[in-house]
Tab-separated table of C-alpha atoms in Angstrom:
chain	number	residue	atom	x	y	z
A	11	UNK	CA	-15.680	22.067	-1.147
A	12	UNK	CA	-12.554	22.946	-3.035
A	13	UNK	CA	-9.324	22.181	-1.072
A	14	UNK	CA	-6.902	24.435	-0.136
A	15	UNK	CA	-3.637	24.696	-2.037
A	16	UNK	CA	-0.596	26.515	-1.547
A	17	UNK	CA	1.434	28.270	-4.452
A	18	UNK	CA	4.805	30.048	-4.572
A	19	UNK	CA	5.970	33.492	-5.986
A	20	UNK	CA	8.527	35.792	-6.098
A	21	UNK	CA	7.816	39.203	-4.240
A	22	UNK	CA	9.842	42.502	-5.683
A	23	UNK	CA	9.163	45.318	-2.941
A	24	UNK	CA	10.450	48.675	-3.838
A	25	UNK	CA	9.641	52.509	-2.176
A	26	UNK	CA	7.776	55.115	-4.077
A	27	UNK	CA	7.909	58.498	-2.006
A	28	UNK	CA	5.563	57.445	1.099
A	29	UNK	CA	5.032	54.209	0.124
A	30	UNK	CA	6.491	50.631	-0.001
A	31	UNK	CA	4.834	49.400	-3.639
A	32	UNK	CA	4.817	45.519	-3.114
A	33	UNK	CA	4.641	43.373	-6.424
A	34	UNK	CA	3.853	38.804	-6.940
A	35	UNK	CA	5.443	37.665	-9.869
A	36	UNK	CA	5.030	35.762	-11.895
A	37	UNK	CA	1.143	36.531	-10.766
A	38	UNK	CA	1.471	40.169	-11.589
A	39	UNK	CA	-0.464	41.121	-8.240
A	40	UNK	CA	0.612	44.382	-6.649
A	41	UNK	CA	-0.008	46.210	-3.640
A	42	UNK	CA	1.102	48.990	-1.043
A	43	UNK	CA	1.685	49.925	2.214
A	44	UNK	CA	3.510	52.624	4.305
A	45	UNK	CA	5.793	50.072	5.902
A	46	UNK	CA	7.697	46.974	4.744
A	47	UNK	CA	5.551	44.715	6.354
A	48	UNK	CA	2.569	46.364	5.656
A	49	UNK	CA	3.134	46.145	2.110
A	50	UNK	CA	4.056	42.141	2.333
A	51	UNK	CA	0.730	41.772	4.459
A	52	UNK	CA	-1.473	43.847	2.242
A	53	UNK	CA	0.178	42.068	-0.714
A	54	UNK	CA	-0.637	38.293	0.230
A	55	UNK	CA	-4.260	38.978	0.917
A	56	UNK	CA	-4.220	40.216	-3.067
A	57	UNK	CA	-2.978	37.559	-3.999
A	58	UNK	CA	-5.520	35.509	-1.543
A	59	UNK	CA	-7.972	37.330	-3.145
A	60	UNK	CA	-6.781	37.185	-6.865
A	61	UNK	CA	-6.275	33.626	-6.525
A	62	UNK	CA	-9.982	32.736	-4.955
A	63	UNK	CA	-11.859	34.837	-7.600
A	64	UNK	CA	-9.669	33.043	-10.421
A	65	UNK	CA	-11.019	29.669	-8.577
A	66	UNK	CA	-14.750	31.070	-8.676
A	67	UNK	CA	-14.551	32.077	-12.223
A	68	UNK	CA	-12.897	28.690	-13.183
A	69	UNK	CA	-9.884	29.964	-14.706
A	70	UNK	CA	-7.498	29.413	-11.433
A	71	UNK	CA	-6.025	27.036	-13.725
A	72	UNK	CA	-5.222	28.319	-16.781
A	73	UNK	CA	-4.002	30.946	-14.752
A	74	UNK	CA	-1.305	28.990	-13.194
A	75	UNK	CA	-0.562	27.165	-16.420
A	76	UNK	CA	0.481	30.321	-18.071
A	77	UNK	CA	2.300	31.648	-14.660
């Protein structure tokens, strides 16, 4: 079983009209909510996500290297 690991990123959260567009660089990872925090929350499990199917598909760390 893999272990769990922990990375760092800078989040850029800005409002389009209704919405609070929420953005992981260098990662590149976006999402949205209608609030602040429901863009942050809806945001880290994209990158949760993104980050776990990189793992499956082996290329979590070339990912990383290039981030």
């Amino acid at each position: 079983m893999a272990q769990p690991f922990q990375i760092n990123y800078t989040v850029s959260i800005w409002r389009e009209g209704e919405y609070y567009i929420a953005h992981a660089m260098p990662l590149d990872v976006m999402s949205a909510g209608k609030s602040l925090d429901e863009a942050r929350q809806a945001l880290q499990e994209a990158v949760r996500v993104f980050l776990l199917t990189a793992e499956d598909q082996q290329v979590l760390a070339e990912i990383l290297e290039e981030s």
